One Martini backbone bead per residue (centre of mass of N, CA, C, O) as a GRO file, in nm:
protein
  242
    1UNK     BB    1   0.464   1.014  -0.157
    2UNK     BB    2   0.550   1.015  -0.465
    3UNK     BB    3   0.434   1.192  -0.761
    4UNK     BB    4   0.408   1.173  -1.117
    5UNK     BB    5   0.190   1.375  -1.351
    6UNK     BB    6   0.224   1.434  -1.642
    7UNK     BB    7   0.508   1.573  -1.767
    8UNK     BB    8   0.666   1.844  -1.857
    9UNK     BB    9   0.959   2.001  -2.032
   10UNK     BB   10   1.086   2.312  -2.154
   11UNK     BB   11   1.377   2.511  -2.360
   12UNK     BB   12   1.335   2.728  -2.547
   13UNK     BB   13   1.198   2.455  -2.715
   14UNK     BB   14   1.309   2.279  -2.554
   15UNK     BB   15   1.263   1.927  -2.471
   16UNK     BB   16   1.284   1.719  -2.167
   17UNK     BB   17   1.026   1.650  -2.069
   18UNK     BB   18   0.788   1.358  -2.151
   19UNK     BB   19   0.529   1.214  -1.995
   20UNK     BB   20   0.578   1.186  -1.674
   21UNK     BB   21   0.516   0.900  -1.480
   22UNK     BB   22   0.586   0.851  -1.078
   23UNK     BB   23   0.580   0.634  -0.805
   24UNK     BB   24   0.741   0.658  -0.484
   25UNK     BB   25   0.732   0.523  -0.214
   26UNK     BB   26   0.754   0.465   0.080
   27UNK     BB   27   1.095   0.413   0.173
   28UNK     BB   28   1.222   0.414  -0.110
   29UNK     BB   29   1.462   0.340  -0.333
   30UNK     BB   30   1.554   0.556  -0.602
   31UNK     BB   31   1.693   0.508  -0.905
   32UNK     BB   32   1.826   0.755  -1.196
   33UNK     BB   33   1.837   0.698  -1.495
   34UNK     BB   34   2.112   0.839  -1.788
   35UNK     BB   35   2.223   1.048  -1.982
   36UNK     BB   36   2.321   1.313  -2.082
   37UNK     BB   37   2.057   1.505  -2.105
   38UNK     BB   38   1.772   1.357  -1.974
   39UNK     BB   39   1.680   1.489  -1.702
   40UNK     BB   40   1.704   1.430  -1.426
   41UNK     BB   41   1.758   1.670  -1.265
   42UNK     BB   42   1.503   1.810  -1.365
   43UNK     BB   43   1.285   1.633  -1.203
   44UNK     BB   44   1.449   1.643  -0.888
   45UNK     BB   45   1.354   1.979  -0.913
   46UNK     BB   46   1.041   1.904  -0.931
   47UNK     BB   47   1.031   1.765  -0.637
   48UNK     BB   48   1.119   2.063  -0.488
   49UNK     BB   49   1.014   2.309  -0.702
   50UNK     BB   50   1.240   2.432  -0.847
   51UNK     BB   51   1.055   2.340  -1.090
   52UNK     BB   52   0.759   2.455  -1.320
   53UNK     BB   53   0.601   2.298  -1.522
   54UNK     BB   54   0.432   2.291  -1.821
   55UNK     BB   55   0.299   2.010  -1.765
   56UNK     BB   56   0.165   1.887  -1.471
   57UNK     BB   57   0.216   1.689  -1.151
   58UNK     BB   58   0.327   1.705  -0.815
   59UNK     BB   59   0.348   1.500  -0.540
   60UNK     BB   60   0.332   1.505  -0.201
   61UNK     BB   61   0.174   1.379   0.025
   62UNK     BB   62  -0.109   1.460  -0.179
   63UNK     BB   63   0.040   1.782  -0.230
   64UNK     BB   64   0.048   1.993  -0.500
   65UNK     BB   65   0.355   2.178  -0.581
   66UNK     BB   66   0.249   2.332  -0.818
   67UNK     BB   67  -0.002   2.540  -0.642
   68UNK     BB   68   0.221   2.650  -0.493
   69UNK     BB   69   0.340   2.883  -0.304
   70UNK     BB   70   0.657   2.951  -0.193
   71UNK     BB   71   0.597   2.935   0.098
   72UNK     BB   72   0.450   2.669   0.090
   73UNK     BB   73   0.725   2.554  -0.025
   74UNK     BB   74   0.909   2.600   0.229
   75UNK     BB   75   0.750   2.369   0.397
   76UNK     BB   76   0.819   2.135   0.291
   77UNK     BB   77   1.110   2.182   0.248
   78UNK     BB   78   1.159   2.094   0.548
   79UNK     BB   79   1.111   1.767   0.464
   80UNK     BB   80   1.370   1.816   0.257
   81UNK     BB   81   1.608   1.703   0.104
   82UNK     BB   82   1.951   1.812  -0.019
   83UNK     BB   83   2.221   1.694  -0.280
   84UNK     BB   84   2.390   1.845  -0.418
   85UNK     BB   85   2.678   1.793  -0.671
   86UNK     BB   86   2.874   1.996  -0.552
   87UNK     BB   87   2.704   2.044  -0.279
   88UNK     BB   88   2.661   2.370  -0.131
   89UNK     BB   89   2.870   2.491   0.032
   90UNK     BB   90   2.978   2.695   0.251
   91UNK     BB   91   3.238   2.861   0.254
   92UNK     BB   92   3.264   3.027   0.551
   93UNK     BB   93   3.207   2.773   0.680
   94UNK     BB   94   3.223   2.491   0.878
   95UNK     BB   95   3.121   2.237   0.872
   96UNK     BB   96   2.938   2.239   1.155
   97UNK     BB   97   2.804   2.538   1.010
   98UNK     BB   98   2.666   2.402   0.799
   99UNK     BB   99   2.498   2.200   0.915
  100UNK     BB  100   2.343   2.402   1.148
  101UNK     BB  101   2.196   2.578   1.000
  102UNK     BB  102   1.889   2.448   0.947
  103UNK     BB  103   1.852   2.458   1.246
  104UNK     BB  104   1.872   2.763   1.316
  105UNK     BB  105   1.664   2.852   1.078
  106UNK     BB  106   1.398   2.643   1.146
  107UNK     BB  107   1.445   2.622   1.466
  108UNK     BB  108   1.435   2.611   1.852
  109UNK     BB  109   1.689   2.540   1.912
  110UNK     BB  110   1.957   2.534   2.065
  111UNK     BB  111   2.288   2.552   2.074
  112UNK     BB  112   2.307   2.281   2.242
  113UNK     BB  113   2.165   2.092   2.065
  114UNK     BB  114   2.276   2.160   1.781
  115UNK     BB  115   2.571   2.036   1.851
  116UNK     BB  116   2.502   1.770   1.938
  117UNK     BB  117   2.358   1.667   1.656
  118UNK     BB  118   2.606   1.722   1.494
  119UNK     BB  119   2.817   1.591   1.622
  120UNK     BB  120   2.670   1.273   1.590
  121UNK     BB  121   2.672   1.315   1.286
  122UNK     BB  122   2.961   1.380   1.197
  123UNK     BB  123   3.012   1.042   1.315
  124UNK     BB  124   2.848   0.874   1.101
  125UNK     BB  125   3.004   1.018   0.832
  126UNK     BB  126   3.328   1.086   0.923
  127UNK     BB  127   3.346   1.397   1.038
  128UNK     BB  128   3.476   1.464   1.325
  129UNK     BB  129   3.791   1.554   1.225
  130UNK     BB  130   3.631   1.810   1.011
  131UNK     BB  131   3.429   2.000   1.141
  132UNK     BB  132   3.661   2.286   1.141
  133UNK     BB  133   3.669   2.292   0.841
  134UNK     BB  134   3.680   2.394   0.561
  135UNK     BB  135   3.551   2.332   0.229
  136UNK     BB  136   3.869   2.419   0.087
  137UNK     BB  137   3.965   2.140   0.283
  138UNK     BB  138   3.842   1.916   0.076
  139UNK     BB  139   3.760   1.657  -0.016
  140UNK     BB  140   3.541   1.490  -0.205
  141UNK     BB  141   3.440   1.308   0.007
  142UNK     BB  142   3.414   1.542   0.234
  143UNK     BB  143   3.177   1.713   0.101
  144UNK     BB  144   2.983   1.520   0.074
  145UNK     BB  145   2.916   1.429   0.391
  146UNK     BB  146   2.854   1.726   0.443
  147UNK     BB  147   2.619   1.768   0.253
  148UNK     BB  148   2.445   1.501   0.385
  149UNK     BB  149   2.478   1.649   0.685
  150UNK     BB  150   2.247   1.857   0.590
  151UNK     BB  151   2.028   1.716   0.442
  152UNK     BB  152   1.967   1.517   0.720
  153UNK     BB  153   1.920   1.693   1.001
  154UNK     BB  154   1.619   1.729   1.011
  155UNK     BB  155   1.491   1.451   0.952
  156UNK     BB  156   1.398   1.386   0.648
  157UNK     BB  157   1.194   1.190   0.475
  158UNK     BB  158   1.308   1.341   0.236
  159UNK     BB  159   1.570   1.217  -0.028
  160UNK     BB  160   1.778   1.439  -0.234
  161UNK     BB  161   2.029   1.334  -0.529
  162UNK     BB  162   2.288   1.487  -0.714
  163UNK     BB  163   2.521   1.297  -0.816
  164UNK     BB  164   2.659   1.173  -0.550
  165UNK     BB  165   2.970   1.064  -0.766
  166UNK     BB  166   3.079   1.250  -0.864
  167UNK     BB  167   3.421   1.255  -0.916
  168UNK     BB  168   3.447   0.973  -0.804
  169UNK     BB  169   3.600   0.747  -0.757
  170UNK     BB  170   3.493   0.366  -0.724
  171UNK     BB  171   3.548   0.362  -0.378
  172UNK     BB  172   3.399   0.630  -0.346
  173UNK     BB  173   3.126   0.549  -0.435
  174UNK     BB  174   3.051   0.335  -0.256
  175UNK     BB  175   3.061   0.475   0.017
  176UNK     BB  176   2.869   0.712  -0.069
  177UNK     BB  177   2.628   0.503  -0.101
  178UNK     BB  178   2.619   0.351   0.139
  179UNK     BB  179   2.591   0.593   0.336
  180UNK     BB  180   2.332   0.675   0.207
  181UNK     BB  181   2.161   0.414   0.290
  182UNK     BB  182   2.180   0.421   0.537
  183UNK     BB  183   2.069   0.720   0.631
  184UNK     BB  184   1.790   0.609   0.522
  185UNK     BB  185   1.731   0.352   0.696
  186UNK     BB  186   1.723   0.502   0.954
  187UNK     BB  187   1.524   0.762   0.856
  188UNK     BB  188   1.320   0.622   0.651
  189UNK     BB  189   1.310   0.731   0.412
  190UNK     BB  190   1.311   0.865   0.077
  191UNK     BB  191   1.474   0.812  -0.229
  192UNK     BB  192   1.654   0.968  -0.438
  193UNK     BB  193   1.842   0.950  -0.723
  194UNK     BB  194   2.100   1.043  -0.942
  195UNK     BB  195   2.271   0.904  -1.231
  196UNK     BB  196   2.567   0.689  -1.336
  197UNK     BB  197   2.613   0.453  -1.125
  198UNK     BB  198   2.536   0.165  -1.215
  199UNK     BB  199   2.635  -0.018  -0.992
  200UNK     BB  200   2.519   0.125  -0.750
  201UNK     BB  201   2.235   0.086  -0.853
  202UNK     BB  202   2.212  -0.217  -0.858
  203UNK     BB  203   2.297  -0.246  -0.554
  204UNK     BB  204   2.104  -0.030  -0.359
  205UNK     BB  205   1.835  -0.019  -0.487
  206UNK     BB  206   1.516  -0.112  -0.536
  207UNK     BB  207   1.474   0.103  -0.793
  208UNK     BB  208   1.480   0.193  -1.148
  209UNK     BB  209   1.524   0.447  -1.367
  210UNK     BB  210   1.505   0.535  -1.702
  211UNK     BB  211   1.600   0.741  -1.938
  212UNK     BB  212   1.457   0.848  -2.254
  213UNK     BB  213   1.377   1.033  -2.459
  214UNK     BB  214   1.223   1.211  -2.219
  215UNK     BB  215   1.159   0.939  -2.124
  216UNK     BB  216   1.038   0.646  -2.002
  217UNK     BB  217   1.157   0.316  -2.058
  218UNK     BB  218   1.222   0.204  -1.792
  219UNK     BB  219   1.076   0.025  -1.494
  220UNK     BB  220   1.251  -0.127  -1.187
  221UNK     BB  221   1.442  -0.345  -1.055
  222UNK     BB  222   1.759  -0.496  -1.092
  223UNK     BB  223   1.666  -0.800  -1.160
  224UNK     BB  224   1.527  -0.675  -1.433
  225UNK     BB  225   1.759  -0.553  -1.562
  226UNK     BB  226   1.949  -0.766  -1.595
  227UNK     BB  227   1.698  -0.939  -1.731
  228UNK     BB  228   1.700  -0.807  -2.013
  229UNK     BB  229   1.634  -0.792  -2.364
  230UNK     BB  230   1.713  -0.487  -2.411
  231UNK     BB  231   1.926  -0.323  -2.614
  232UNK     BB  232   1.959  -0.061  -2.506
  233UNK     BB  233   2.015  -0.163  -2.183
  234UNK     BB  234   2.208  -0.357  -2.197
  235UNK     BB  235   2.411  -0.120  -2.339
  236UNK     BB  236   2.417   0.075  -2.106
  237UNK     BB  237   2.485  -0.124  -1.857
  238UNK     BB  238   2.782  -0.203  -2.042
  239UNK     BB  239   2.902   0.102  -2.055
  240UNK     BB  240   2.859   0.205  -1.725
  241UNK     BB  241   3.038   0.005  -1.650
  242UNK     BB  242   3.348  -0.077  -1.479
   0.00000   0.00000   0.00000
């Protein structure tokens, strides 16, 4: 489903990603971790596009995303959801009308086939009541729902997450870990997640990536983490732990 291989990416003469290399399996839940600026985000957008490395290449269902026009890029993300960092709600939208905006633009839905889609959606993620709510009126844990049902309104196969627990408790991390994942295993996704929220990636991934030092350090499963020898990753798991 998705492949990275032999990837570089540096700004301005300093290198960010060196050569990385990833494949994550159809239907697979994989969490990315490492340390602030270890290239996490950096990575999450090469796999939509959105950075274009300076060697290597990013595979989509066996397609070189690096090879493609822009225009062409834009086809393929329409199968891919993406749930930014901040959520990147529209203000002056309502709830209801940030989840619709997907589908008004780029289906030929009516308007009532996607009131019905959105609020069914709005309903599965708990924001049935904050529906006419403006951005500038949700909680933290209330934009990132939002946020989430605008991602995968579309039934993308393909769900991109970063930092989706960023800013958020501990009881709230898990809420919205628990929900990326259920709607994941619904819509039968492929989900990659970018993360710092070492206990729920422990919890719900099913491989997990390291970053460190540009490269990739060790994946694996979660049960291969927990019981590694290695001793910066055992310290890493046992600082970021809550």
């Amino acid at each position: 489903m998705i492949k990275v291989s032999d990837l570089y990416k540096s700004y301005e003469g300093q290198t960010v990603l060196e050569g990385i290399n990833l494949e994550i399996a159809e239907g697979e839940f994989c969490a990315i971790l490492g340390g602030s600026g270890s290239g996490k985000s950096v990575l999450l957008r090469h796999l939509i596009g959105l950075e274009k490395p300076d060697h290597g290449h990013v595979f989509i269902n066996g397609t070189d995303i690096t090879l493609l026009s822009e225009g062409d890029l834009l086809t393929v993300r329409k199968n891919i959801g993406y749930l930014f960092q901040a959520g990147a709600l529209y203000d002056s939208f309502t709830v209801r009308e940030n989840v619709a905006f997907p589908l008004s633009e780029h289906t030929k839905m009516s308007w009532e086939e996607i009131w019905r889609k959105v609020d069914e959606l709005l309903e599965q993620v708990g924001l049935e009541a904050a529906k006419d709510k403006l951005p500038s009126e949700l909680s933290g844990g209330m934009n990132k729902r939002a946020a989430l049902a605008r991602a995968v309104v579309m039934d993308s196969k393909i769900l991109l997450c970063d930092e989706p627990t960023s800013g958020l408790d501990p009881i709230l991390s898990r809420e919205i870990s628990d929900l990326i994942k259920n709607v994941s295993r619904q819509l039968k996704s492929t989900t990659v997640v970018t993360s710092h929220d070492v206990n729920n990636a422990l919890r719900i991934a099913d491989r997990i990536v390291l970053i460190k030092d540009k490269r990739i350090l060790m994946q694996g499963t979660p049960a291969e983490f927990r019981h590694t020898k290695d001793f910066f990753i055992r310290d890493f798991l046992d600082v970021c732990r809550v």
